[in-house]
């Protein structure tokens, strides 16, 4: 019976009762009741039993679970003090098991509070209280209103920063440039708050590459980083290619309008149908393939000279980003400038050409930061991995409106992780992780620890404290 519950000090005391909305399980302690004062087990009944103790537990069969424990009134025959056994699996104040509290903590970093409360048949206040307590353990608030980190992510050497706007609110998301996972959130686009968020999240002296778009805030932060640790500032490839795609889109739109004005609606519709392909967009059912830089005339757009010129300019930019060294990239960038400045499309490409001209050094720095992977292929760094999470962050913003802004930060930082597997909270109050993928797989197959663990730092301190003091020869 105890194995069914998975609680070491409880057993089932009767048949499980399942209704349409919940599961009720009568339970009883495995240990005999003991006196609360002297610890004796010689007890006797004293009056009517108290109302049963009802404790919420993790869901079973897709329904909320309630554990029901009878509470007879007992007194010690020796000292007269009351006797009662309360399971160590029950949270002392929340009316639920400790594992349900951890389950809720894992849910509130991934879903909105109302959905969690509804699924577990709890009140919104209960779930909000647990979420805020969890936030306080991870990021305890200081007297000045700022939050200190009780958990730090693995120190990255590549840092990416990307601005995001959610309605009227603006945020700077600081992320690991290799994985795209968030490290910190700044609640404005201003330089000073962003710098504070960055320095609290990472050791800036160990940052090697700083990848951003060329917003004035990011340029200011990059200059500060360059002074402190000579970090290489890389202009984000994603934003350069996006600006080029917008230029191609403008050329196509202009050509479509020209065709319609000449009553060539069929040709205009045909060109619009090819627009996504010309811009390099891929349909969801298309497999991701290595881009082939084909500068031959695509038959479908050969009859539209301006569209063809825009397509070739875009392919030249992609060819530029396939370079494996700075000098080759510089020559290819000159060719892109020439193609993008051709008559008929120069006006539409003026913005992306001007962007590159203004930040040519940072754009070319992309090739100084290239690395070879295990297969010998070159890999560059940009904010594309972080950009993929922007939709998730906007969804989080919509679902957390009306709650504390700190809960938005909690969800942005920790929604990719599961506590207990990716990140572990030790009994000493410190957090450890995220762990490497191989270690996560190993941890996911380990049995749940019945006793709190100690983090490596506290364990080392305890071991050092247990060592005898060095011998003083004068006192020996």
CSV table of C-alpha atoms in Angstrom, one decimal:
chain,number,residue,atom,x,y,z
A,1,UNK,CA,0.0,0.0,0.0
A,2,UNK,CA,2.8,2.4,0.9
A,3,UNK,CA,4.3,1.9,-2.6
A,4,UNK,CA,1.1,3.0,-4.2
A,5,UNK,CA,1.2,6.3,-2.4
A,6,UNK,CA,4.9,6.7,-2.7
A,7,UNK,CA,5.0,8.3,0.8
A,8,UNK,CA,7.5,6.6,3.1
A,9,UNK,CA,5.6,7.2,6.4
A,10,UNK,CA,2.0,6.7,5.2
A,11,UNK,CA,-0.1,3.8,4.2
A,12,UNK,CA,-3.6,3.4,2.7
A,13,UNK,CA,-6.2,2.9,5.4
A,14,UNK,CA,-9.1,1.9,3.1
A,15,UNK,CA,-10.3,1.7,-0.5
A,16,UNK,CA,-9.6,4.5,-2.9
A,17,UNK,CA,-12.8,6.6,-3.7
A,18,UNK,CA,-13.0,8.1,-7.2
A,19,UNK,CA,-15.7,10.6,-8.1
A,20,UNK,CA,-16.3,12.5,-11.3
A,21,UNK,CA,-14.2,15.4,-10.1
A,22,UNK,CA,-11.6,14.0,-7.7
A,23,UNK,CA,-9.9,11.1,-6.0
A,24,UNK,CA,-10.1,10.6,-2.2
A,25,UNK,CA,-7.6,8.2,-0.5
A,26,UNK,CA,-7.9,7.4,3.2
A,27,UNK,CA,-4.4,7.2,4.8
A,28,UNK,CA,-2.9,6.3,8.2
A,29,UNK,CA,0.6,6.8,9.6
A,30,UNK,CA,2.9,3.7,9.6
A,31,UNK,CA,4.4,4.7,12.9
A,32,UNK,CA,2.5,4.5,16.2
A,33,UNK,CA,1.3,7.8,17.6
A,34,UNK,CA,3.7,9.3,20.2
A,35,UNK,CA,3.4,11.8,23.0
A,36,UNK,CA,4.2,15.3,21.9
A,37,UNK,CA,6.1,16.0,25.1
A,38,UNK,CA,7.8,12.9,26.4
A,39,UNK,CA,7.8,10.8,23.2
A,40,UNK,CA,6.0,7.9,24.9
A,41,UNK,CA,3.7,5.6,23.0
A,42,UNK,CA,1.4,4.6,25.9
A,43,UNK,CA,-1.6,6.6,24.9
A,44,UNK,CA,-5.3,6.5,25.5
A,45,UNK,CA,-8.4,8.0,23.8
A,46,UNK,CA,-9.6,11.3,25.2
A,47,UNK,CA,-13.0,12.4,23.9
A,48,UNK,CA,-14.4,12.5,20.4
A,49,UNK,CA,-12.1,12.4,17.4
A,50,UNK,CA,-11.2,15.6,15.6
A,51,UNK,CA,-12.5,16.2,12.1
A,52,UNK,CA,-10.4,14.3,9.6
A,53,UNK,CA,-7.3,16.0,8.2
A,54,UNK,CA,-7.7,16.6,4.5
A,55,UNK,CA,-4.5,17.2,2.5
A,56,UNK,CA,-4.2,17.9,-1.2
A,57,UNK,CA,-1.8,15.7,-3.2
A,58,UNK,CA,-0.5,15.5,-6.7
A,59,UNK,CA,-3.1,14.5,-9.4
A,60,UNK,CA,-4.0,10.9,-10.1
A,61,UNK,CA,-6.0,9.6,-13.1
A,62,UNK,CA,-6.2,13.2,-14.4
A,63,UNK,CA,-8.0,14.4,-11.3
A,64,UNK,CA,-7.1,16.2,-8.1
A,65,UNK,CA,-6.3,14.0,-5.1
A,66,UNK,CA,-7.2,14.5,-1.4
A,67,UNK,CA,-5.6,12.4,1.3
A,68,UNK,CA,-7.8,11.9,4.3
A,69,UNK,CA,-6.3,11.0,7.7
A,70,UNK,CA,-8.4,10.3,10.8
A,71,UNK,CA,-7.4,12.2,13.9
A,72,UNK,CA,-8.5,10.5,17.2
A,73,UNK,CA,-7.9,12.6,20.3
A,74,UNK,CA,-5.2,10.8,22.3
A,75,UNK,CA,-3.3,11.7,25.6
A,76,UNK,CA,-0.2,10.2,27.2
A,77,UNK,CA,-0.9,8.1,30.2
A,78,UNK,CA,2.4,9.2,31.8
A,79,UNK,CA,2.4,13.0,31.4
A,80,UNK,CA,-1.1,13.8,30.0
A,81,UNK,CA,0.2,15.6,27.0
A,82,UNK,CA,-1.6,15.1,23.6
A,83,UNK,CA,-0.3,12.5,21.2
A,84,UNK,CA,-0.6,12.7,17.5
A,85,UNK,CA,1.4,11.7,14.4
A,86,UNK,CA,1.7,14.0,11.5
A,87,UNK,CA,3.4,12.8,8.3
A,88,UNK,CA,6.6,14.4,7.3
A,89,UNK,CA,5.2,14.4,3.7
A,90,UNK,CA,2.7,17.1,4.7
A,91,UNK,CA,3.7,20.7,4.3
A,92,UNK,CA,3.5,22.3,7.7
A,93,UNK,CA,1.3,25.3,6.7
A,94,UNK,CA,-0.2,24.8,3.2
A,95,UNK,CA,-2.7,21.9,3.6
A,96,UNK,CA,-1.0,19.9,0.9
A,97,UNK,CA,1.9,17.5,0.5
A,98,UNK,CA,5.4,18.7,-0.1
A,99,UNK,CA,5.5,17.0,-3.5
A,100,UNK,CA,2.3,18.9,-4.6
A,101,UNK,CA,4.1,22.2,-3.6
A,102,UNK,CA,7.0,21.2,-5.9
A,103,UNK,CA,4.6,20.2,-8.6
A,104,UNK,CA,2.9,23.6,-8.4
A,105,UNK,CA,6.3,25.3,-8.5
A,106,UNK,CA,7.1,23.5,-11.7
A,107,UNK,CA,3.7,24.4,-13.2
A,108,UNK,CA,3.7,28.1,-12.4
A,109,UNK,CA,6.9,28.7,-14.4
A,110,UNK,CA,5.2,27.2,-17.5
A,111,UNK,CA,1.6,28.1,-17.2
A,112,UNK,CA,-0.6,31.0,-15.9
A,113,UNK,CA,-1.7,30.8,-12.3
A,114,UNK,CA,-5.5,30.5,-13.0
A,115,UNK,CA,-5.0,27.4,-15.1
A,116,UNK,CA,-2.9,25.8,-12.5
A,117,UNK,CA,-5.4,26.5,-9.7
A,118,UNK,CA,-8.3,25.2,-11.9
A,119,UNK,CA,-6.5,22.0,-12.7
A,120,UNK,CA,-5.6,21.2,-9.1
A,121,UNK,CA,-8.9,22.3,-7.6
A,122,UNK,CA,-7.1,24.9,-5.5
A,123,UNK,CA,-7.8,28.6,-4.9
A,124,UNK,CA,-5.9,31.2,-6.9
A,125,UNK,CA,-4.6,32.7,-3.6
A,126,UNK,CA,-3.0,29.3,-2.7
A,127,UNK,CA,-1.2,29.0,-6.0
A,128,UNK,CA,-0.1,32.7,-6.1
A,129,UNK,CA,1.3,32.4,-2.5
A,130,UNK,CA,3.3,29.3,-3.6
A,131,UNK,CA,4.6,31.1,-6.7
A,132,UNK,CA,5.6,34.2,-4.7
A,133,UNK,CA,7.4,32.1,-2.1
A,134,UNK,CA,9.2,30.2,-4.8
A,135,UNK,CA,10.2,33.5,-6.4
A,136,UNK,CA,11.5,34.7,-3.0
A,137,UNK,CA,13.7,31.6,-2.7
A,138,UNK,CA,15.1,32.0,-6.2
A,139,UNK,CA,15.4,35.8,-6.3
A,140,UNK,CA,15.1,37.2,-2.7
A,141,UNK,CA,14.1,40.8,-2.5
A,142,UNK,CA,16.5,43.2,-0.9
A,143,UNK,CA,15.7,46.3,1.2
A,144,UNK,CA,16.3,48.6,-1.8
A,145,UNK,CA,13.6,46.7,-3.8
A,146,UNK,CA,16.0,44.9,-6.1
A,147,UNK,CA,16.3,41.2,-6.1
A,148,UNK,CA,19.5,39.2,-5.4
A,149,UNK,CA,20.1,36.0,-7.2
A,150,UNK,CA,20.0,32.8,-5.1
A,151,UNK,CA,20.5,30.8,-8.3
A,152,UNK,CA,23.0,31.5,-11.0
A,153,UNK,CA,23.0,30.0,-14.5
A,154,UNK,CA,26.2,28.5,-16.0
A,155,UNK,CA,28.6,31.3,-16.9
A,156,UNK,CA,28.4,31.9,-20.7
A,157,UNK,CA,31.2,33.1,-22.9
A,158,UNK,CA,28.8,34.2,-25.6
A,159,UNK,CA,26.0,36.6,-24.5
A,160,UNK,CA,23.2,37.8,-26.7
A,161,UNK,CA,20.8,40.6,-26.0
A,162,UNK,CA,17.5,41.3,-27.8
A,163,UNK,CA,14.8,43.9,-27.2
A,164,UNK,CA,11.2,42.9,-27.1
A,165,UNK,CA,8.0,45.0,-26.9
A,166,UNK,CA,4.9,43.6,-25.2
A,167,UNK,CA,2.1,46.2,-25.8
A,168,UNK,CA,3.4,49.3,-24.2
A,169,UNK,CA,6.0,47.5,-22.1
A,170,UNK,CA,9.6,47.1,-23.3
A,171,UNK,CA,12.1,44.5,-22.1
A,172,UNK,CA,15.7,43.6,-22.8
A,173,UNK,CA,16.2,39.8,-22.7
A,174,UNK,CA,19.7,38.8,-21.9
A,175,UNK,CA,20.4,35.2,-23.1
A,176,UNK,CA,23.1,32.6,-23.5
A,177,UNK,CA,24.4,33.1,-27.1
A,178,UNK,CA,24.9,29.3,-27.5
A,179,UNK,CA,21.6,28.0,-26.3
A,180,UNK,CA,19.3,31.1,-26.6
A,181,UNK,CA,18.0,30.4,-23.1
A,182,UNK,CA,17.3,33.6,-21.0
A,183,UNK,CA,19.7,34.7,-18.3
A,184,UNK,CA,18.2,38.0,-17.1
A,185,UNK,CA,15.4,40.5,-17.9
A,186,UNK,CA,15.7,44.3,-17.9
A,187,UNK,CA,12.4,46.1,-17.7
A,188,UNK,CA,13.4,49.0,-20.0
A,189,UNK,CA,15.5,49.6,-23.1
A,190,UNK,CA,17.7,52.1,-21.2
A,191,UNK,CA,21.4,51.3,-20.8
A,192,UNK,CA,21.8,51.6,-17.0
A,193,UNK,CA,19.1,49.1,-16.0
A,194,UNK,CA,20.2,46.7,-18.7
A,195,UNK,CA,23.9,46.9,-17.5
A,196,UNK,CA,22.8,46.2,-13.9
A,197,UNK,CA,20.7,43.2,-15.1
A,198,UNK,CA,23.7,41.9,-17.1
A,199,UNK,CA,26.3,42.3,-14.3
A,200,UNK,CA,23.9,40.5,-11.8
A,201,UNK,CA,23.4,37.6,-14.2
A,202,UNK,CA,26.9,36.9,-15.5
A,203,UNK,CA,30.5,37.7,-14.7
A,204,UNK,CA,31.1,40.2,-17.5
A,205,UNK,CA,34.9,39.8,-17.3
A,206,UNK,CA,34.4,36.3,-18.8
A,207,UNK,CA,32.3,37.3,-21.7
A,208,UNK,CA,34.1,36.8,-25.0
A,209,UNK,CA,31.4,37.7,-27.6
A,210,UNK,CA,28.5,40.1,-27.2
A,211,UNK,CA,25.8,39.7,-29.9
A,212,UNK,CA,23.1,42.3,-30.4
A,213,UNK,CA,21.3,44.4,-32.9
A,214,UNK,CA,22.7,47.9,-33.2
A,215,UNK,CA,20.2,49.8,-30.9
A,216,UNK,CA,21.8,52.7,-29.1
A,217,UNK,CA,21.5,50.9,-25.8
A,218,UNK,CA,23.3,47.8,-27.0
A,219,UNK,CA,26.1,49.9,-28.5
A,220,UNK,CA,26.6,51.6,-25.2
A,221,UNK,CA,26.7,48.3,-23.3
A,222,UNK,CA,29.1,46.9,-25.9
A,223,UNK,CA,31.5,49.9,-25.4
A,224,UNK,CA,31.4,49.3,-21.6
A,225,UNK,CA,32.1,45.5,-22.1
A,226,UNK,CA,35.0,46.3,-24.5
A,227,UNK,CA,36.6,48.5,-21.8
A,228,UNK,CA,36.3,45.8,-19.1
A,229,UNK,CA,37.1,42.6,-20.9
A,230,UNK,CA,37.8,43.3,-24.6
A,231,UNK,CA,34.5,41.5,-25.6
A,232,UNK,CA,33.9,41.3,-29.3
A,233,UNK,CA,30.7,43.1,-30.4
A,234,UNK,CA,28.9,41.3,-33.2
A,235,UNK,CA,26.1,42.8,-35.1
A,236,UNK,CA,23.3,40.3,-35.2
A,237,UNK,CA,23.0,38.4,-38.4
A,238,UNK,CA,19.3,37.9,-38.0
A,239,UNK,CA,18.5,41.6,-38.1
A,240,UNK,CA,20.7,42.2,-41.1
A,241,UNK,CA,19.0,39.4,-43.1
A,242,UNK,CA,15.6,40.5,-41.9
A,243,UNK,CA,16.2,44.1,-43.1
A,244,UNK,CA,17.3,42.6,-46.5
A,245,UNK,CA,14.1,40.5,-46.7
A,246,UNK,CA,12.1,43.6,-46.0
A,247,UNK,CA,13.8,45.3,-48.9
A,248,UNK,CA,13.0,42.4,-51.2
A,249,UNK,CA,9.4,42.6,-50.1
A,250,UNK,CA,9.3,46.3,-50.9
A,251,UNK,CA,10.6,45.6,-54.4
A,252,UNK,CA,8.0,42.8,-55.0
A,253,UNK,CA,5.2,45.0,-53.6
A,254,UNK,CA,6.2,47.8,-55.9
A,255,UNK,CA,6.2,45.5,-58.9
A,256,UNK,CA,2.8,44.0,-58.0
A,257,UNK,CA,1.3,47.5,-57.9
A,258,UNK,CA,2.9,48.3,-61.3
A,259,UNK,CA,1.4,45.2,-62.8
A,260,UNK,CA,-2.0,45.9,-61.4
A,261,UNK,CA,-1.9,49.5,-62.7
A,262,UNK,CA,-1.3,48.0,-66.2
A,263,UNK,CA,-4.3,45.7,-65.8
A,264,UNK,CA,-2.1,42.6,-65.5
A,265,UNK,CA,-3.9,41.1,-62.5
A,266,UNK,CA,-2.9,37.5,-63.4
A,267,UNK,CA,0.8,38.3,-63.4
A,268,UNK,CA,0.4,40.3,-60.2
A,269,UNK,CA,-1.3,37.3,-58.5
A,270,UNK,CA,1.4,35.0,-59.8
A,271,UNK,CA,4.2,37.2,-58.4
A,272,UNK,CA,2.5,37.5,-55.0
A,273,UNK,CA,2.3,33.7,-54.9
A,274,UNK,CA,6.1,33.5,-55.3
A,275,UNK,CA,6.8,36.2,-52.8
A,276,UNK,CA,7.5,34.0,-49.8
A,277,UNK,CA,9.8,31.8,-51.8
A,278,UNK,CA,11.7,34.8,-53.2
A,279,UNK,CA,12.2,36.1,-49.6
A,280,UNK,CA,13.6,32.8,-48.6
A,281,UNK,CA,10.7,31.7,-46.4
A,282,UNK,CA,10.1,28.0,-46.0
A,283,UNK,CA,6.8,26.3,-45.5
A,284,UNK,CA,6.3,24.2,-42.3
A,285,UNK,CA,6.4,20.9,-44.2
A,286,UNK,CA,9.7,21.8,-45.9
A,287,UNK,CA,12.7,20.2,-44.4
A,288,UNK,CA,15.5,22.5,-43.3
A,289,UNK,CA,18.3,22.2,-45.9
A,290,UNK,CA,21.6,23.8,-46.5
A,291,UNK,CA,21.1,26.9,-48.6
A,292,UNK,CA,22.4,26.6,-52.1
A,293,UNK,CA,23.7,29.9,-53.5
A,294,UNK,CA,22.3,29.7,-57.1
A,295,UNK,CA,22.9,32.9,-59.0
A,296,UNK,CA,21.4,31.6,-62.2
A,297,UNK,CA,18.1,33.2,-63.3
A,298,UNK,CA,15.1,31.5,-61.7
A,299,UNK,CA,12.7,30.9,-64.6
A,300,UNK,CA,9.7,32.0,-62.6
A,301,UNK,CA,11.0,35.6,-62.0
A,302,UNK,CA,13.1,36.1,-65.1
A,303,UNK,CA,10.4,38.4,-66.7
A,304,UNK,CA,10.6,40.8,-63.7
A,305,UNK,CA,14.1,42.4,-63.9
A,306,UNK,CA,13.8,44.4,-60.6
A,307,UNK,CA,12.6,41.4,-58.6
A,308,UNK,CA,15.3,39.3,-60.2
A,309,UNK,CA,17.9,41.9,-59.1
A,310,UNK,CA,16.5,42.0,-55.6
A,311,UNK,CA,16.6,38.2,-55.4
A,312,UNK,CA,20.3,38.1,-56.6
A,313,UNK,CA,21.2,40.8,-54.0
A,314,UNK,CA,19.6,38.8,-51.3
A,315,UNK,CA,21.4,35.6,-52.4
A,316,UNK,CA,24.7,37.5,-52.3
A,317,UNK,CA,24.0,38.5,-48.7
A,318,UNK,CA,23.4,34.9,-47.8
A,319,UNK,CA,26.6,34.0,-49.7
A,320,UNK,CA,28.4,36.6,-47.6
A,321,UNK,CA,27.2,34.9,-44.4
A,322,UNK,CA,28.5,31.6,-45.6
A,323,UNK,CA,32.1,32.9,-45.6
A,324,UNK,CA,34.5,31.2,-43.2
A,325,UNK,CA,37.0,34.1,-42.8
A,326,UNK,CA,36.8,37.9,-42.5
A,327,UNK,CA,38.7,38.7,-45.7
A,328,UNK,CA,36.5,36.5,-47.9
A,329,UNK,CA,33.4,38.0,-46.2
A,330,UNK,CA,34.7,41.5,-46.8
A,331,UNK,CA,35.0,40.9,-50.6
A,332,UNK,CA,31.6,39.4,-50.8
A,333,UNK,CA,30.1,42.3,-48.8
A,334,UNK,CA,31.5,44.7,-51.4
A,335,UNK,CA,29.7,42.6,-54.1
A,336,UNK,CA,26.5,42.8,-52.1
A,337,UNK,CA,26.8,46.6,-51.9
A,338,UNK,CA,27.2,46.7,-55.7
A,339,UNK,CA,24.1,44.4,-56.4
A,340,UNK,CA,21.9,46.3,-53.8
A,341,UNK,CA,22.8,49.6,-55.4
A,342,UNK,CA,21.6,48.8,-58.9
A,343,UNK,CA,19.2,51.1,-60.6
A,344,UNK,CA,15.6,50.2,-59.9
A,345,UNK,CA,16.2,48.6,-56.4
A,346,UNK,CA,18.7,51.0,-54.8
A,347,UNK,CA,16.0,53.0,-53.1
A,348,UNK,CA,14.3,49.9,-51.5
A,349,UNK,CA,17.7,48.5,-50.4
A,350,UNK,CA,19.0,51.9,-49.0
A,351,UNK,CA,18.0,51.0,-45.4
A,352,UNK,CA,19.9,47.7,-45.2
A,353,UNK,CA,22.9,49.1,-47.1
A,354,UNK,CA,23.0,52.1,-44.8
A,355,UNK,CA,22.7,49.8,-41.7
A,356,UNK,CA,25.7,47.8,-42.9
A,357,UNK,CA,27.8,50.8,-43.8
A,358,UNK,CA,27.2,52.4,-40.4
A,359,UNK,CA,28.2,49.2,-38.6
A,360,UNK,CA,30.5,47.5,-41.0
A,361,UNK,CA,33.1,46.6,-38.3
A,362,UNK,CA,30.5,44.9,-36.1
A,363,UNK,CA,29.0,43.1,-39.1
A,364,UNK,CA,32.4,41.7,-40.1
A,365,UNK,CA,33.1,40.8,-36.4
A,366,UNK,CA,30.7,37.9,-37.0
A,367,UNK,CA,33.5,36.0,-38.8
A,368,UNK,CA,36.0,36.7,-36.1
A,369,UNK,CA,33.7,34.8,-33.7
A,370,UNK,CA,33.2,31.7,-35.9
A,371,UNK,CA,33.9,28.4,-34.2
A,372,UNK,CA,34.2,24.8,-35.6
A,373,UNK,CA,31.8,22.2,-34.3
A,374,UNK,CA,32.6,18.5,-33.7
A,375,UNK,CA,31.9,17.8,-37.4
A,376,UNK,CA,34.4,20.4,-38.5
A,377,UNK,CA,31.7,22.8,-39.8
A,378,UNK,CA,31.9,26.5,-39.0
A,379,UNK,CA,29.3,27.9,-36.6
A,380,UNK,CA,28.5,31.6,-36.0
A,381,UNK,CA,26.5,33.3,-33.2
A,382,UNK,CA,23.4,35.5,-33.5
A,383,UNK,CA,20.2,36.0,-31.6
A,384,UNK,CA,18.1,33.6,-33.8
A,385,UNK,CA,17.8,31.1,-30.9
A,386,UNK,CA,16.6,33.9,-28.6
A,387,UNK,CA,14.3,35.3,-31.3
A,388,UNK,CA,12.5,31.9,-31.5
A,389,UNK,CA,11.5,32.3,-27.8
A,390,UNK,CA,10.0,35.8,-28.3
A,391,UNK,CA,6.6,34.4,-29.1
A,392,UNK,CA,6.7,32.4,-25.9
A,393,UNK,CA,7.7,35.5,-23.9
A,394,UNK,CA,4.9,37.5,-25.4
A,395,UNK,CA,2.5,34.7,-24.5
A,396,UNK,CA,3.9,34.7,-21.0
A,397,UNK,CA,3.4,38.5,-20.8
A,398,UNK,CA,-0.3,38.2,-21.8
A,399,UNK,CA,-1.0,35.4,-19.3
A,400,UNK,CA,0.7,37.1,-16.4
A,401,UNK,CA,-1.0,40.5,-16.8
A,402,UNK,CA,-2.7,41.4,-13.6
A,403,UNK,CA,-0.1,39.7,-11.5
A,404,UNK,CA,3.2,40.9,-10.1
A,405,UNK,CA,5.8,41.8,-12.7
A,406,UNK,CA,8.3,39.7,-10.9
A,407,UNK,CA,6.3,36.6,-11.8
A,408,UNK,CA,6.7,37.5,-15.5
A,409,UNK,CA,10.5,37.5,-14.9
A,410,UNK,CA,10.3,34.2,-13.1
A,411,UNK,CA,8.5,32.5,-16.0
A,412,UNK,CA,10.7,34.0,-18.7
A,413,UNK,CA,13.9,32.8,-16.9
A,414,UNK,CA,12.7,29.3,-15.9
A,415,UNK,CA,10.0,28.2,-18.2
A,416,UNK,CA,12.5,25.9,-20.2
A,417,UNK,CA,13.4,24.0,-17.0
A,418,UNK,CA,11.9,21.4,-14.7
A,419,UNK,CA,12.9,21.7,-11.0
A,420,UNK,CA,14.2,18.5,-9.6
A,421,UNK,CA,15.7,17.4,-12.9
A,422,UNK,CA,17.3,20.4,-14.7
A,423,UNK,CA,17.7,22.5,-11.6
A,424,UNK,CA,17.9,21.1,-8.0
A,425,UNK,CA,17.0,22.9,-4.8
A,426,UNK,CA,19.2,21.6,-2.0
A,427,UNK,CA,18.2,21.4,1.7
A,428,UNK,CA,20.7,24.2,2.4
A,429,UNK,CA,18.5,26.6,0.4
A,430,UNK,CA,20.9,26.8,-2.6
A,431,UNK,CA,20.0,25.9,-6.2
A,432,UNK,CA,22.3,24.0,-8.5
A,433,UNK,CA,21.9,23.6,-12.3
A,434,UNK,CA,20.9,23.6,-15.1
A,435,UNK,CA,23.0,20.4,-15.5
A,436,UNK,CA,24.5,19.1,-18.7
A,437,UNK,CA,22.2,17.0,-21.0
A,438,UNK,CA,23.9,13.7,-20.1
A,439,UNK,CA,23.6,14.4,-16.4
A,440,UNK,CA,19.9,15.4,-16.8
A,441,UNK,CA,19.2,12.0,-18.4
A,442,UNK,CA,20.9,10.2,-15.5
A,443,UNK,CA,19.1,12.3,-12.9
A,444,UNK,CA,15.7,11.7,-14.5
A,445,UNK,CA,16.1,7.9,-13.8
A,446,UNK,CA,17.2,8.3,-10.2
A,447,UNK,CA,14.7,7.7,-7.4
A,448,UNK,CA,13.4,10.7,-5.6
A,449,UNK,CA,15.6,11.6,-2.6
A,450,UNK,CA,13.8,11.0,0.7
A,451,UNK,CA,16.1,13.4,2.6
A,452,UNK,CA,17.2,16.9,1.6
A,453,UNK,CA,20.6,17.1,-0.2
A,454,UNK,CA,23.4,19.6,0.4
A,455,UNK,CA,24.9,21.6,-2.4
A,456,UNK,CA,28.7,21.1,-3.2
A,457,UNK,CA,29.7,24.5,-1.8
A,458,UNK,CA,28.0,23.8,1.6
A,459,UNK,CA,29.3,20.2,1.6
A,460,UNK,CA,32.9,21.5,1.1
A,461,UNK,CA,32.5,24.0,3.9
A,462,UNK,CA,31.1,21.3,6.2
A,463,UNK,CA,34.0,19.1,5.4
A,464,UNK,CA,36.5,21.9,6.0
A,465,UNK,CA,34.9,22.7,9.3
A,466,UNK,CA,35.1,19.0,10.4
A,467,UNK,CA,38.9,18.9,9.8
A,468,UNK,CA,40.9,19.2,13.1
A,469,UNK,CA,42.8,22.5,13.4
A,470,UNK,CA,46.5,22.3,12.5
A,471,UNK,CA,48.9,21.4,15.2
A,472,UNK,CA,50.6,24.2,17.1
A,473,UNK,CA,54.1,23.0,18.0
A,474,UNK,CA,54.4,25.4,20.9
A,475,UNK,CA,51.3,23.9,22.6
A,476,UNK,CA,52.1,20.2,21.8
